Amino acid sequence: MSFFSTIFGFFGFGIGISFGLVAGYFLFIYSESVDVKDPEIQPLANQDSETLQRIIPEIPLWIKNPDFDRVDWLNRLIEYMWPYLNKAICKTAEGIVKPMIAEQIPNYKIDSVEFEVLTLGSLPPTFQGMKVYITDEKELIMEPSIKWAGNPNVTVAVKAFGLKPTIQVVDLQVFLAPRVTLKPLVPSFPCFANIFVSLMEKPHVDFGLKLLGIDLMSIPGLYRFVQELIKDQVANMYLWPKTLDVQIMDPAKAMRRAIGILVVKVVRAMKLKKKDLLGASDPYVKIKLSGDNMPAKKTTVKHKNLNPEWNEEFNLLVKDPETQTLEFEVYDWEQVGRHDFMGMNVVALKELKEEETKVITLDLLKNMDPNDGANDKSRGQIVMELTYKAFKEEEMGKGFEETEMMMMDKAPEGTPPGGGLLVVVVHEAQDVEGKYHTNPQVRLIFRGEERKTKHVKKNRDPRWEEEFQFVVEEPPTNDKLHVEVVSTSSRNLLRQKESLGYADISLADVVTNKRINERYHLIDSKNGRLQIELMWRPSQPAT
Protein backbone atom coordinates (compact mmCIF):
# COMPACT_ATOMS: atom_id res chain seq x y z
CA MET A 1 0.00 0.00 0.00
CA SER A 2 2.82 2.32 0.74
CA PHE A 3 4.07 1.97 -2.83
CA PHE A 4 0.71 2.87 -4.35
CA SER A 5 0.27 5.74 -1.94
CA THR A 6 3.60 7.14 -3.03
CA ILE A 7 2.70 6.88 -6.72
CA PHE A 8 -0.70 8.53 -6.30
CA GLY A 9 0.75 11.22 -4.04
CA PHE A 10 3.42 12.05 -6.64
CA PHE A 11 0.88 12.37 -9.43
CA GLY A 12 -1.44 14.37 -7.20
CA PHE A 13 1.35 16.81 -6.38
CA GLY A 14 2.30 17.18 -10.04
CA ILE A 15 -1.29 17.70 -11.14
CA GLY A 16 -1.89 20.24 -8.38
CA ILE A 17 1.22 22.23 -9.26
CA SER A 18 0.37 22.27 -12.97
CA PHE A 19 -3.22 23.28 -12.34
CA GLY A 20 -2.14 26.05 -9.99
CA LEU A 21 0.33 27.51 -12.48
CA VAL A 22 -2.22 27.55 -15.32
CA ALA A 23 -4.93 29.04 -13.14
CA GLY A 24 -2.56 31.72 -11.80
CA TYR A 25 -1.46 32.67 -15.32
CA PHE A 26 -5.01 33.21 -16.53
CA LEU A 27 -5.95 35.14 -13.38
CA PHE A 28 -2.92 37.40 -13.85
CA ILE A 29 -3.66 38.08 -17.54
CA TYR A 30 -7.39 38.51 -17.49
CA SER A 31 -8.10 39.91 -14.05
CA GLU A 32 -7.91 43.61 -13.30
CA SER A 33 -7.28 45.07 -9.90
CA VAL A 34 -9.83 47.57 -8.77
CA ASP A 35 -7.28 49.34 -6.55
CA VAL A 36 -5.01 50.49 -9.41
CA LYS A 37 -5.69 54.03 -10.60
CA ASP A 38 -4.39 55.94 -13.61
CA PRO A 39 -1.71 58.50 -12.69
CA GLU A 40 -2.88 62.08 -12.54
CA ILE A 41 -0.82 64.56 -14.55
CA GLN A 42 -1.06 68.07 -13.16
CA PRO A 43 0.67 71.37 -13.93
CA LEU A 44 3.46 72.41 -11.58
CA ALA A 45 1.33 75.33 -10.40
CA ASN A 46 -1.23 72.88 -8.97
CA GLN A 47 1.29 70.91 -6.91
CA ASP A 48 1.53 71.41 -3.17
CA SER A 49 4.64 72.98 -1.65
CA GLU A 50 6.00 69.68 -0.32
CA THR A 51 5.81 68.01 -3.72
CA LEU A 52 7.39 71.02 -5.43
CA GLN A 53 10.32 71.01 -3.01
CA ARG A 54 10.89 67.34 -3.81
CA ILE A 55 10.80 67.60 -7.62
CA ILE A 56 12.33 71.08 -8.26
CA PRO A 57 15.98 69.87 -8.16
CA GLU A 58 15.18 67.41 -10.96
CA ILE A 59 13.54 70.00 -13.23
CA PRO A 60 15.87 71.16 -16.06
CA LEU A 61 17.02 74.78 -15.96
CA TRP A 62 15.40 75.62 -19.29
CA ILE A 63 12.03 75.04 -17.61
CA LYS A 64 12.75 76.95 -14.39
CA ASN A 65 14.67 79.81 -15.96
CA PRO A 66 13.55 81.40 -19.26
CA ASP A 67 17.09 82.75 -19.84
CA PHE A 68 18.38 79.22 -20.37
CA ASP A 69 17.93 77.54 -23.74
CA ARG A 70 17.15 73.89 -24.30
CA VAL A 71 20.08 72.07 -25.94
CA ASP A 72 18.77 68.59 -26.66
CA TRP A 73 20.59 68.61 -29.99
CA LEU A 74 23.90 68.99 -28.16
CA ASN A 75 23.10 66.12 -25.81
CA ARG A 76 22.23 63.88 -28.75
CA LEU A 77 25.45 64.84 -30.49
CA ILE A 78 27.53 64.07 -27.37
CA GLU A 79 25.69 60.78 -26.84
CA TYR A 80 26.46 59.68 -30.39
CA MET A 81 30.08 60.84 -30.22
CA TRP A 82 30.75 59.67 -26.66
CA PRO A 83 32.53 56.36 -27.50
CA TYR A 84 35.02 58.34 -29.59
CA LEU A 85 35.21 61.29 -27.19
CA ASN A 86 35.83 58.85 -24.34
CA LYS A 87 38.91 57.40 -26.03
CA ALA A 88 40.19 60.78 -27.20
CA ILE A 89 39.78 62.45 -23.77
CA CYS A 90 41.40 59.54 -21.94
CA LYS A 91 44.33 59.46 -24.37
CA THR A 92 44.86 63.22 -24.02
CA ALA A 93 44.52 63.13 -20.22
CA GLU A 94 46.97 60.27 -19.95
CA GLY A 95 49.47 62.10 -22.14
CA ILE A 96 49.22 65.19 -19.92
CA VAL A 97 49.26 63.43 -16.54
CA LYS A 98 52.03 60.90 -17.16
CA PRO A 99 54.87 63.46 -17.51
CA MET A 100 53.60 65.29 -14.41
CA ILE A 101 53.60 62.05 -12.40
CA ALA A 102 57.05 61.06 -13.69
CA GLU A 103 58.37 64.43 -12.51
CA GLN A 104 56.94 64.09 -9.00
CA ILE A 105 57.42 60.41 -8.05
CA PRO A 106 61.16 60.72 -7.24
CA ASN A 107 60.23 63.08 -4.39
CA TYR A 108 58.10 60.37 -2.71
CA LYS A 109 60.32 57.27 -3.18
CA ILE A 110 57.77 55.70 -5.51
CA ASP A 111 59.01 53.32 -8.21
CA SER A 112 56.19 53.85 -10.70
CA VAL A 113 52.58 54.95 -11.13
CA GLU A 114 50.66 53.33 -13.98
CA PHE A 115 47.11 53.47 -15.32
CA GLU A 116 45.79 49.92 -15.42
CA VAL A 117 42.34 51.01 -16.57
CA LEU A 118 41.30 54.47 -17.81
CA THR A 119 37.81 54.88 -19.20
CA LEU A 120 35.03 57.40 -18.67
CA GLY A 121 32.36 54.74 -19.01
CA SER A 122 29.34 54.53 -21.26
CA LEU A 123 27.27 57.38 -19.80
CA PRO A 124 28.03 60.84 -21.26
CA PRO A 125 27.47 64.14 -19.44
CA THR A 126 24.28 66.04 -20.19
CA PHE A 127 23.60 69.73 -20.60
CA GLN A 128 20.55 70.77 -18.59
CA GLY A 129 20.42 74.13 -20.37
CA MET A 130 22.63 76.94 -21.63
CA LYS A 131 22.51 80.69 -21.23
CA VAL A 132 24.19 82.94 -23.81
CA TYR A 133 25.05 86.58 -23.10
CA ILE A 134 25.02 89.24 -25.81
CA THR A 135 27.55 92.06 -25.37
CA ASP A 136 28.97 94.84 -27.52
CA GLU A 137 32.50 93.47 -27.11
CA LYS A 138 34.20 90.95 -29.41
CA GLU A 139 33.34 88.00 -27.22
CA LEU A 140 30.88 85.15 -26.73
CA ILE A 141 29.81 84.27 -23.16
CA MET A 142 28.04 80.99 -22.38
CA GLU A 143 26.85 79.52 -19.08
CA PRO A 144 25.93 75.83 -19.47
CA SER A 145 24.54 73.68 -16.66
CA ILE A 146 26.33 70.32 -16.78
CA LYS A 147 25.42 67.11 -14.95
CA TRP A 148 27.38 63.92 -15.25
CA ALA A 149 26.38 60.80 -13.37
CA GLY A 150 28.89 58.50 -15.04
CA ASN A 151 30.28 55.02 -14.61
CA PRO A 152 33.99 55.65 -15.16
CA ASN A 153 36.68 53.22 -14.16
CA VAL A 154 40.04 54.75 -13.35
CA THR A 155 42.42 52.22 -11.85
CA VAL A 156 45.91 53.34 -10.88
CA ALA A 157 48.64 50.97 -9.74
CA VAL A 158 51.32 52.42 -7.44
CA LYS A 159 54.53 50.43 -7.12
CA ALA A 160 56.62 51.19 -4.04
CA PHE A 161 58.64 49.22 -1.44
CA GLY A 162 58.01 45.99 -3.31
CA LEU A 163 54.23 46.40 -3.16
CA LYS A 164 51.80 47.27 -5.94
CA PRO A 165 48.46 48.40 -4.50
CA THR A 166 45.69 49.68 -6.77
CA ILE A 167 43.49 52.72 -6.34
CA GLN A 168 40.17 52.77 -8.20
CA VAL A 169 37.78 55.66 -8.83
CA VAL A 170 34.21 54.61 -9.67
CA ASP A 171 30.65 55.99 -9.77
CA LEU A 172 31.57 59.62 -10.41
CA GLN A 173 28.96 62.38 -10.16
CA VAL A 174 29.82 65.94 -11.15
CA PHE A 175 27.43 68.90 -11.30
CA LEU A 176 28.95 72.10 -12.73
CA ALA A 177 27.78 75.62 -13.54
CA PRO A 178 30.71 77.10 -15.51
CA ARG A 179 30.97 80.35 -17.46
CA VAL A 180 32.83 79.92 -20.75
CA THR A 181 34.03 83.07 -22.51
CA LEU A 182 35.47 82.99 -26.02
CA LYS A 183 37.39 86.19 -26.73
CA PRO A 184 38.48 88.05 -28.63
CA LEU A 185 36.51 86.93 -31.68
CA VAL A 186 38.84 87.06 -34.67
CA PRO A 187 38.51 86.54 -38.44
CA SER A 188 40.85 83.50 -38.36
CA PHE A 189 39.72 79.90 -37.67
CA PRO A 190 38.57 78.84 -35.06
CA CYS A 191 37.41 82.47 -34.80
CA PHE A 192 38.45 83.06 -31.17
CA ALA A 193 41.88 83.57 -29.64
CA ASN A 194 41.34 82.58 -25.98
CA ILE A 195 39.02 80.49 -23.81
CA PHE A 196 38.32 81.70 -20.27
CA VAL A 197 36.51 79.28 -17.90
CA SER A 198 35.14 80.20 -14.47
CA LEU A 199 32.85 78.37 -12.06
CA MET A 200 29.84 80.40 -10.98
CA GLU A 201 29.29 78.24 -7.87
CA LYS A 202 31.09 75.48 -6.01
CA PRO A 203 30.83 72.19 -7.93
CA HIS A 204 29.14 69.07 -6.59
CA VAL A 205 31.54 66.11 -6.76
CA ASP A 206 30.72 62.60 -5.56
CA PHE A 207 32.64 59.42 -6.29
CA GLY A 208 33.69 56.04 -4.95
CA LEU A 209 37.34 55.43 -4.04
CA LYS A 210 38.60 51.88 -3.55
CA LEU A 211 41.99 50.84 -2.20
CA LEU A 212 42.75 47.13 -2.63
CA GLY A 213 39.03 46.61 -3.23
CA ILE A 214 38.01 48.35 0.00
CA ASP A 215 35.63 51.31 -0.35
CA LEU A 216 37.40 54.14 1.49
CA MET A 217 34.38 56.43 1.19
CA SER A 218 32.49 54.20 3.62
CA ILE A 219 34.84 55.17 6.43
CA PRO A 220 32.87 57.48 8.77
CA GLY A 221 33.75 61.15 8.27
CA LEU A 222 36.13 60.58 5.35
CA TYR A 223 33.47 60.98 2.64
CA ARG A 224 32.41 64.47 3.72
CA PHE A 225 36.01 65.55 4.37
CA VAL A 226 37.16 64.53 0.87
CA GLN A 227 34.10 66.06 -0.79
CA GLU A 228 34.54 69.42 0.94
CA LEU A 229 38.30 69.39 0.29
CA ILE A 230 37.76 68.94 -3.46
CA LYS A 231 35.10 71.65 -3.56
CA ASP A 232 37.32 74.13 -1.74
CA GLN A 233 40.41 73.38 -3.84
CA VAL A 234 38.55 73.72 -7.13
CA ALA A 235 36.77 76.87 -5.93
CA ASN A 236 40.08 78.47 -4.88
CA MET A 237 41.43 77.99 -8.39
CA TYR A 238 38.45 78.59 -10.68
CA LEU A 239 35.52 80.14 -8.76
CA TRP A 240 34.53 83.44 -10.45
CA PRO A 241 36.19 85.93 -10.86
CA LYS A 242 39.21 83.58 -11.09
CA THR A 243 39.57 81.91 -14.47
CA LEU A 244 41.27 79.10 -16.29
CA ASP A 245 42.87 80.68 -19.35
CA VAL A 246 43.55 78.64 -22.48
CA GLN A 247 45.24 80.44 -25.36
CA ILE A 248 44.25 79.11 -28.78
CA MET A 249 46.24 81.53 -30.92
CA ASP A 250 48.28 84.71 -30.59
CA PRO A 251 45.71 87.55 -30.35
CA ALA A 252 48.05 90.04 -32.02
CA LYS A 253 48.42 87.84 -35.10
CA ALA A 254 44.81 86.70 -35.13
CA MET A 255 43.49 90.26 -34.93
CA ARG A 256 46.30 91.50 -37.16
CA ARG A 257 47.07 94.08 -34.52
CA ALA A 258 50.03 96.37 -34.89
CA ILE A 259 53.23 94.86 -33.51
CA GLY A 260 55.55 97.70 -34.38
CA ILE A 261 56.01 101.15 -35.95
CA LEU A 262 57.74 102.06 -39.19
CA VAL A 263 59.20 105.56 -39.10
CA VAL A 264 59.46 106.86 -42.68
CA LYS A 265 61.36 110.04 -43.40
CA VAL A 266 60.95 111.25 -46.98
CA VAL A 267 64.21 113.14 -47.50
CA ARG A 268 64.31 114.28 -51.12
CA ALA A 269 63.92 113.36 -54.79
CA MET A 270 66.42 113.91 -57.56
CA LYS A 271 66.31 114.37 -61.33
CA LEU A 272 62.55 114.11 -61.65
CA LYS A 273 61.10 114.42 -65.16
CA LYS A 274 58.78 117.35 -65.65
CA LYS A 275 55.18 116.65 -66.54
CA ASP A 276 53.95 120.19 -67.17
CA LEU A 277 54.37 121.75 -70.60
CA LEU A 278 55.05 125.12 -69.04
CA GLY A 279 57.51 125.19 -66.16
CA ALA A 280 58.68 122.45 -63.79
CA SER A 281 56.52 119.89 -61.97
CA ASP A 282 54.91 120.18 -58.54
CA PRO A 283 55.84 116.83 -56.89
CA TYR A 284 54.52 115.21 -53.72
CA VAL A 285 54.85 111.65 -52.35
CA LYS A 286 52.17 109.19 -51.19
CA ILE A 287 53.25 106.35 -48.87
CA LYS A 288 51.37 103.41 -47.39
CA LEU A 289 51.90 99.82 -46.23
CA SER A 290 50.59 96.87 -48.21
CA GLY A 291 47.60 95.15 -46.65
CA ASP A 292 46.64 98.30 -44.76
CA ASN A 293 43.21 99.83 -45.28
CA MET A 294 44.28 103.19 -43.87
CA PRO A 295 44.49 106.15 -46.31
CA ALA A 296 47.93 106.83 -47.74
CA LYS A 297 50.12 109.44 -46.06
CA LYS A 298 51.08 112.45 -48.20
CA THR A 299 53.96 114.89 -48.12
CA THR A 300 53.52 118.55 -48.88
CA VAL A 301 53.64 119.75 -52.50
CA LYS A 302 56.92 121.32 -53.67
CA HIS A 303 55.95 123.72 -56.44
CA LYS A 304 58.06 124.03 -59.58
CA ASN A 305 60.88 121.79 -58.36
CA LEU A 306 62.48 118.73 -60.00
CA ASN A 307 64.89 118.18 -57.08
CA PRO A 308 62.59 118.72 -54.11
CA GLU A 309 63.58 118.30 -50.46
CA TRP A 310 60.88 117.38 -47.95
CA ASN A 311 62.54 115.99 -44.78
CA GLU A 312 59.06 115.01 -43.59
CA GLU A 313 58.52 112.13 -41.16
CA PHE A 314 55.57 109.70 -40.92
CA ASN A 315 54.70 106.83 -38.57
CA LEU A 316 53.01 103.73 -39.96
CA LEU A 317 51.66 100.86 -37.82
CA VAL A 318 53.17 97.52 -38.87
CA LYS A 319 51.12 94.32 -38.51
CA ASP A 320 53.35 91.74 -40.22
CA PRO A 321 56.94 92.81 -40.97
CA GLU A 322 57.67 89.51 -42.73
CA THR A 323 55.15 90.04 -45.51
CA GLN A 324 54.30 93.75 -45.63
CA THR A 325 56.00 96.20 -47.97
CA LEU A 326 56.28 99.98 -47.99
CA GLU A 327 54.73 101.38 -51.17
CA PHE A 328 55.45 104.92 -52.31
CA GLU A 329 54.33 106.85 -55.38
CA VAL A 330 55.39 110.27 -56.66
CA TYR A 331 52.79 112.52 -58.31
CA ASP A 332 52.77 115.87 -60.03
CA TRP A 333 50.13 118.02 -58.37
CA GLU A 334 47.58 119.64 -60.66
CA GLN A 335 45.18 122.35 -59.62
CA VAL A 336 42.57 121.05 -62.07
CA GLY A 337 42.13 117.44 -63.20
CA ARG A 338 44.00 114.28 -62.30
CA HIS A 339 47.43 114.42 -60.79
CA ASP A 340 50.11 113.02 -63.11
CA PHE A 341 51.92 109.84 -62.05
CA MET A 342 55.72 110.30 -61.99
CA GLY A 343 56.98 106.94 -60.62
CA MET A 344 56.84 104.42 -57.80
CA ASN A 345 58.75 101.68 -55.95
CA VAL A 346 58.43 99.36 -52.93
CA VAL A 347 60.60 98.29 -49.99
CA ALA A 348 60.15 94.92 -48.21
CA LEU A 349 60.05 95.43 -44.44
CA LYS A 350 61.85 92.14 -43.82
CA GLU A 351 64.98 93.80 -45.22
CA LEU A 352 65.04 96.25 -42.29
CA LYS A 353 66.73 95.59 -38.96
CA GLU A 354 65.01 96.59 -35.76
CA GLU A 355 65.98 99.95 -34.25
CA GLU A 356 68.45 100.58 -37.08
CA THR A 357 67.92 103.50 -39.45
CA LYS A 358 68.49 102.60 -43.08
CA VAL A 359 69.02 105.27 -45.73
CA ILE A 360 67.95 104.04 -49.17
CA THR A 361 68.02 105.59 -52.63
CA LEU A 362 65.64 104.03 -55.13
CA ASP A 363 64.95 104.55 -58.80
CA LEU A 364 61.41 105.50 -59.72
CA LEU A 365 59.66 102.90 -61.88
CA LYS A 366 56.48 102.82 -63.91
CA ASN A 367 55.35 99.60 -62.22
CA MET A 368 56.79 96.57 -60.41
CA ASP A 369 56.75 94.28 -63.46
CA PRO A 370 60.43 93.32 -64.07
CA ASN A 371 59.65 92.42 -67.70
CA ASP A 372 58.15 95.80 -68.59
CA GLY A 373 60.59 97.70 -70.82
CA ALA A 374 59.11 101.01 -69.71
CA ASN A 375 60.96 100.60 -66.40
CA ASP A 376 64.28 101.11 -68.21
CA LYS A 377 63.37 104.74 -68.79
CA SER A 378 64.89 107.16 -66.27
CA ARG A 379 62.23 108.80 -64.05
CA GLY A 380 64.42 110.11 -61.24
CA GLN A 381 65.33 108.89 -57.76
CA ILE A 382 64.03 109.24 -54.22
CA VAL A 383 65.91 109.13 -50.91
CA MET A 384 64.29 107.84 -47.70
CA GLU A 385 65.27 107.01 -44.14
CA LEU A 386 63.46 103.97 -42.68
CA THR A 387 63.45 102.78 -39.06
CA TYR A 388 61.43 99.80 -37.81
CA LYS A 389 60.62 99.80 -34.07
CA ALA A 390 58.97 96.67 -32.72
CA PHE A 391 56.80 96.89 -29.62
CA LYS A 392 58.53 95.73 -26.44
CA GLU A 393 58.36 92.05 -25.49
CA GLU A 394 56.79 92.80 -22.12
CA GLU A 395 53.95 94.58 -23.92
CA MET A 396 53.37 91.88 -26.54
CA GLY A 397 53.78 89.07 -24.02
CA LYS A 398 50.86 90.21 -21.89
CA GLY A 399 47.33 88.89 -22.20
CA PHE A 400 44.93 90.35 -24.72
CA GLU A 401 43.25 92.71 -22.26
CA GLU A 402 46.59 94.09 -21.04
CA THR A 403 47.95 94.37 -24.58
CA GLU A 404 44.89 96.38 -25.59
CA MET A 405 45.38 98.71 -22.63
CA MET A 406 49.09 99.10 -23.36
CA MET A 407 48.30 100.03 -26.94
CA MET A 408 45.75 102.56 -25.70
CA ASP A 409 48.11 104.09 -23.16
CA LYS A 410 50.08 106.16 -25.66
CA ALA A 411 50.14 107.15 -29.29
CA PRO A 412 52.90 106.10 -31.70
CA GLU A 413 56.18 107.97 -31.59
CA GLY A 414 56.12 111.16 -33.61
CA THR A 415 52.67 112.20 -32.41
CA PRO A 416 52.65 115.93 -31.52
CA PRO A 417 53.59 116.55 -27.87
CA GLY A 418 50.48 117.15 -25.76
CA GLY A 419 48.31 115.63 -28.49
CA GLY A 420 47.48 112.05 -29.32
CA LEU A 421 45.78 109.59 -31.60
CA LEU A 422 41.99 109.26 -31.81
CA VAL A 423 41.02 105.79 -33.04
CA VAL A 424 37.48 105.24 -34.32
CA VAL A 425 36.23 101.72 -35.06
CA VAL A 426 32.92 101.48 -36.93
CA HIS A 427 31.47 98.08 -36.03
CA GLU A 428 27.90 97.70 -37.24
CA ALA A 429 24.45 99.26 -37.54
CA GLN A 430 20.98 97.91 -36.92
CA ASP A 431 17.57 98.79 -38.33
CA VAL A 432 18.80 101.48 -40.70
CA GLU A 433 16.37 101.87 -43.57
CA GLY A 434 16.01 104.48 -46.28
CA LYS A 435 12.85 105.67 -47.90
CA TYR A 436 14.15 105.13 -51.43
CA HIS A 437 17.16 102.81 -51.07
CA THR A 438 19.30 101.19 -48.35
CA ASN A 439 22.97 100.92 -49.31
CA PRO A 440 24.49 102.15 -46.02
CA GLN A 441 27.86 103.83 -45.67
CA VAL A 442 29.23 105.68 -42.62
CA ARG A 443 30.73 109.19 -42.87
CA LEU A 444 32.97 110.41 -40.08
CA ILE A 445 33.73 114.12 -39.75
CA PHE A 446 36.23 115.27 -37.14
CA ARG A 447 37.63 118.81 -37.16
CA GLY A 448 36.74 119.17 -40.84
CA GLU A 449 38.49 115.91 -41.85
CA GLU A 450 36.18 113.35 -43.46
CA ARG A 451 36.53 109.56 -43.59
CA LYS A 452 34.18 107.00 -45.11
CA THR A 453 33.53 103.28 -44.79
CA LYS A 454 32.77 101.06 -47.72
CA HIS A 455 29.20 100.68 -49.03
CA VAL A 456 27.08 97.70 -48.01
CA LYS A 457 24.37 97.09 -50.58
CA LYS A 458 20.76 96.41 -49.64
CA ASN A 459 21.30 95.67 -45.96
CA ARG A 460 19.39 97.05 -42.98
CA ASP A 461 21.88 95.53 -40.51
CA PRO A 462 25.29 96.20 -42.09
CA ARG A 463 28.63 95.28 -40.51
CA TRP A 464 31.81 97.18 -41.42
CA GLU A 465 34.50 96.53 -38.76
CA GLU A 466 36.64 99.36 -40.17
CA GLU A 467 39.17 101.41 -38.21
CA PHE A 468 40.11 105.07 -38.71
CA GLN A 469 42.77 107.19 -37.03
CA PHE A 470 43.01 110.94 -36.48
CA VAL A 471 46.24 112.54 -35.26
CA VAL A 472 45.49 115.63 -33.14
CA GLU A 473 47.71 118.22 -31.52
CA GLU A 474 45.66 118.49 -28.33
CA PRO A 475 43.10 116.31 -26.51
CA PRO A 476 39.64 116.68 -28.13
CA THR A 477 37.96 117.38 -24.82
CA ASN A 478 35.54 119.96 -26.25
CA ASP A 479 35.15 118.38 -29.69
CA LYS A 480 32.43 116.21 -31.17
CA LEU A 481 32.64 113.46 -33.75
CA HIS A 482 29.91 113.73 -36.39
CA VAL A 483 28.79 110.28 -37.56
CA GLU A 484 26.25 109.91 -40.35
CA VAL A 485 24.89 106.83 -42.09
CA VAL A 486 24.13 107.62 -45.73
CA SER A 487 22.84 105.59 -48.64
CA THR A 488 23.65 106.18 -52.31
CA SER A 489 22.22 104.64 -55.44
CA SER A 490 23.12 105.27 -59.07
CA ARG A 491 19.79 103.87 -60.23
CA ASN A 492 17.69 106.56 -58.58
CA LEU A 493 18.69 109.65 -60.56
CA LEU A 494 16.41 112.00 -58.61
CA ARG A 495 17.49 110.86 -55.15
CA GLN A 496 20.95 109.40 -55.48
CA LYS A 497 21.91 110.24 -51.88
CA GLU A 498 19.83 109.80 -48.75
CA SER A 499 20.63 110.22 -45.05
CA LEU A 500 19.68 107.25 -42.84
CA GLY A 501 20.44 109.01 -39.54
CA TYR A 502 23.26 110.70 -37.70
CA ALA A 503 24.79 111.20 -34.25
CA ASP A 504 27.11 113.77 -32.72
CA ILE A 505 29.38 112.06 -30.17
CA SER A 506 31.07 114.09 -27.45
CA LEU A 507 34.71 113.06 -27.08
CA ALA A 508 35.23 114.28 -23.50
CA ASP A 509 34.43 110.82 -22.06
CA VAL A 510 36.84 108.96 -24.32
CA VAL A 511 39.68 111.33 -23.36
CA THR A 512 38.97 110.58 -19.69
CA ASN A 513 38.29 106.83 -19.94
CA LYS A 514 40.65 106.04 -22.86
CA ARG A 515 38.08 103.69 -24.44
CA ILE A 516 34.32 103.68 -25.08
CA ASN A 517 32.29 101.07 -26.96
CA GLU A 518 28.60 101.96 -27.25
CA ARG A 519 25.55 101.80 -29.48
CA TYR A 520 24.20 105.20 -30.44
CA HIS A 521 20.60 105.84 -31.47
CA LEU A 522 20.61 107.70 -34.77
CA ILE A 523 18.79 111.01 -35.03
CA ASP A 524 16.26 111.23 -37.90
CA SER A 525 15.99 107.44 -37.92
CA LYS A 526 13.04 105.49 -36.60
CA ASN A 527 14.92 102.64 -34.90
CA GLY A 528 18.46 102.90 -36.28
CA ARG A 529 21.43 102.24 -34.00
CA LEU A 530 25.14 102.41 -34.73
CA GLN A 531 27.91 100.72 -32.72
CA ILE A 532 31.05 102.86 -32.50
CA GLU A 533 34.23 102.12 -30.54
CA LEU A 534 36.41 105.10 -29.60
CA MET A 535 39.97 104.97 -28.23
CA TRP A 536 42.22 107.82 -27.14
CA ARG A 537 45.98 107.29 -27.11
CA PRO A 538 47.81 110.29 -25.65
CA SER A 539 51.31 111.09 -26.80
CA GLN A 540 52.52 110.78 -23.21
CA PRO A 541 51.09 108.31 -20.67
CA ALA A 542 48.94 109.88 -18.01
CA THR A 543 50.59 109.99 -14.61
JSON list of C-alpha atoms in Angstrom, two decimals, residues 15 20 53 123 144 258 337 405 416 488 507-508:
[
{"chain": "A", "resi": 15, "resn": "ILE", "atom": "CA", "xyz": [-1.29, 17.70, -11.14]},
{"chain": "A", "resi": 20, "resn": "GLY", "atom": "CA", "xyz": [-2.14, 26.05, -9.99]},
{"chain": "A", "resi": 53, "resn": "GLN", "atom": "CA", "xyz": [10.32, 71.01, -3.01]},
{"chain": "A", "resi": 123, "resn": "LEU", "atom": "CA", "xyz": [27.27, 57.38, -19.80]},
{"chain": "A", "resi": 144, "resn": "PRO", "atom": "CA", "xyz": [25.93, 75.83, -19.47]},
{"chain": "A", "resi": 258, "resn": "ALA", "atom": "CA", "xyz": [50.03, 96.37, -34.89]},
{"chain": "A", "resi": 337, "resn": "GLY", "atom": "CA", "xyz": [42.13, 117.44, -63.20]},
{"chain": "A", "resi": 405, "resn": "MET", "atom": "CA", "xyz": [45.38, 98.71, -22.63]},
{"chain": "A", "resi": 416, "resn": "PRO", "atom": "CA", "xyz": [52.65, 115.93, -31.52]},
{"chain": "A", "resi": 488, "resn": "THR", "atom": "CA", "xyz": [23.65, 106.18, -52.31]},
{"chain": "A", "resi": 507, "resn": "LEU", "atom": "CA", "xyz": [34.71, 113.06, -27.08]},
{"chain": "A", "resi": 508, "resn": "ALA", "atom": "CA", "xyz": [35.23, 114.28, -23.50]}
]
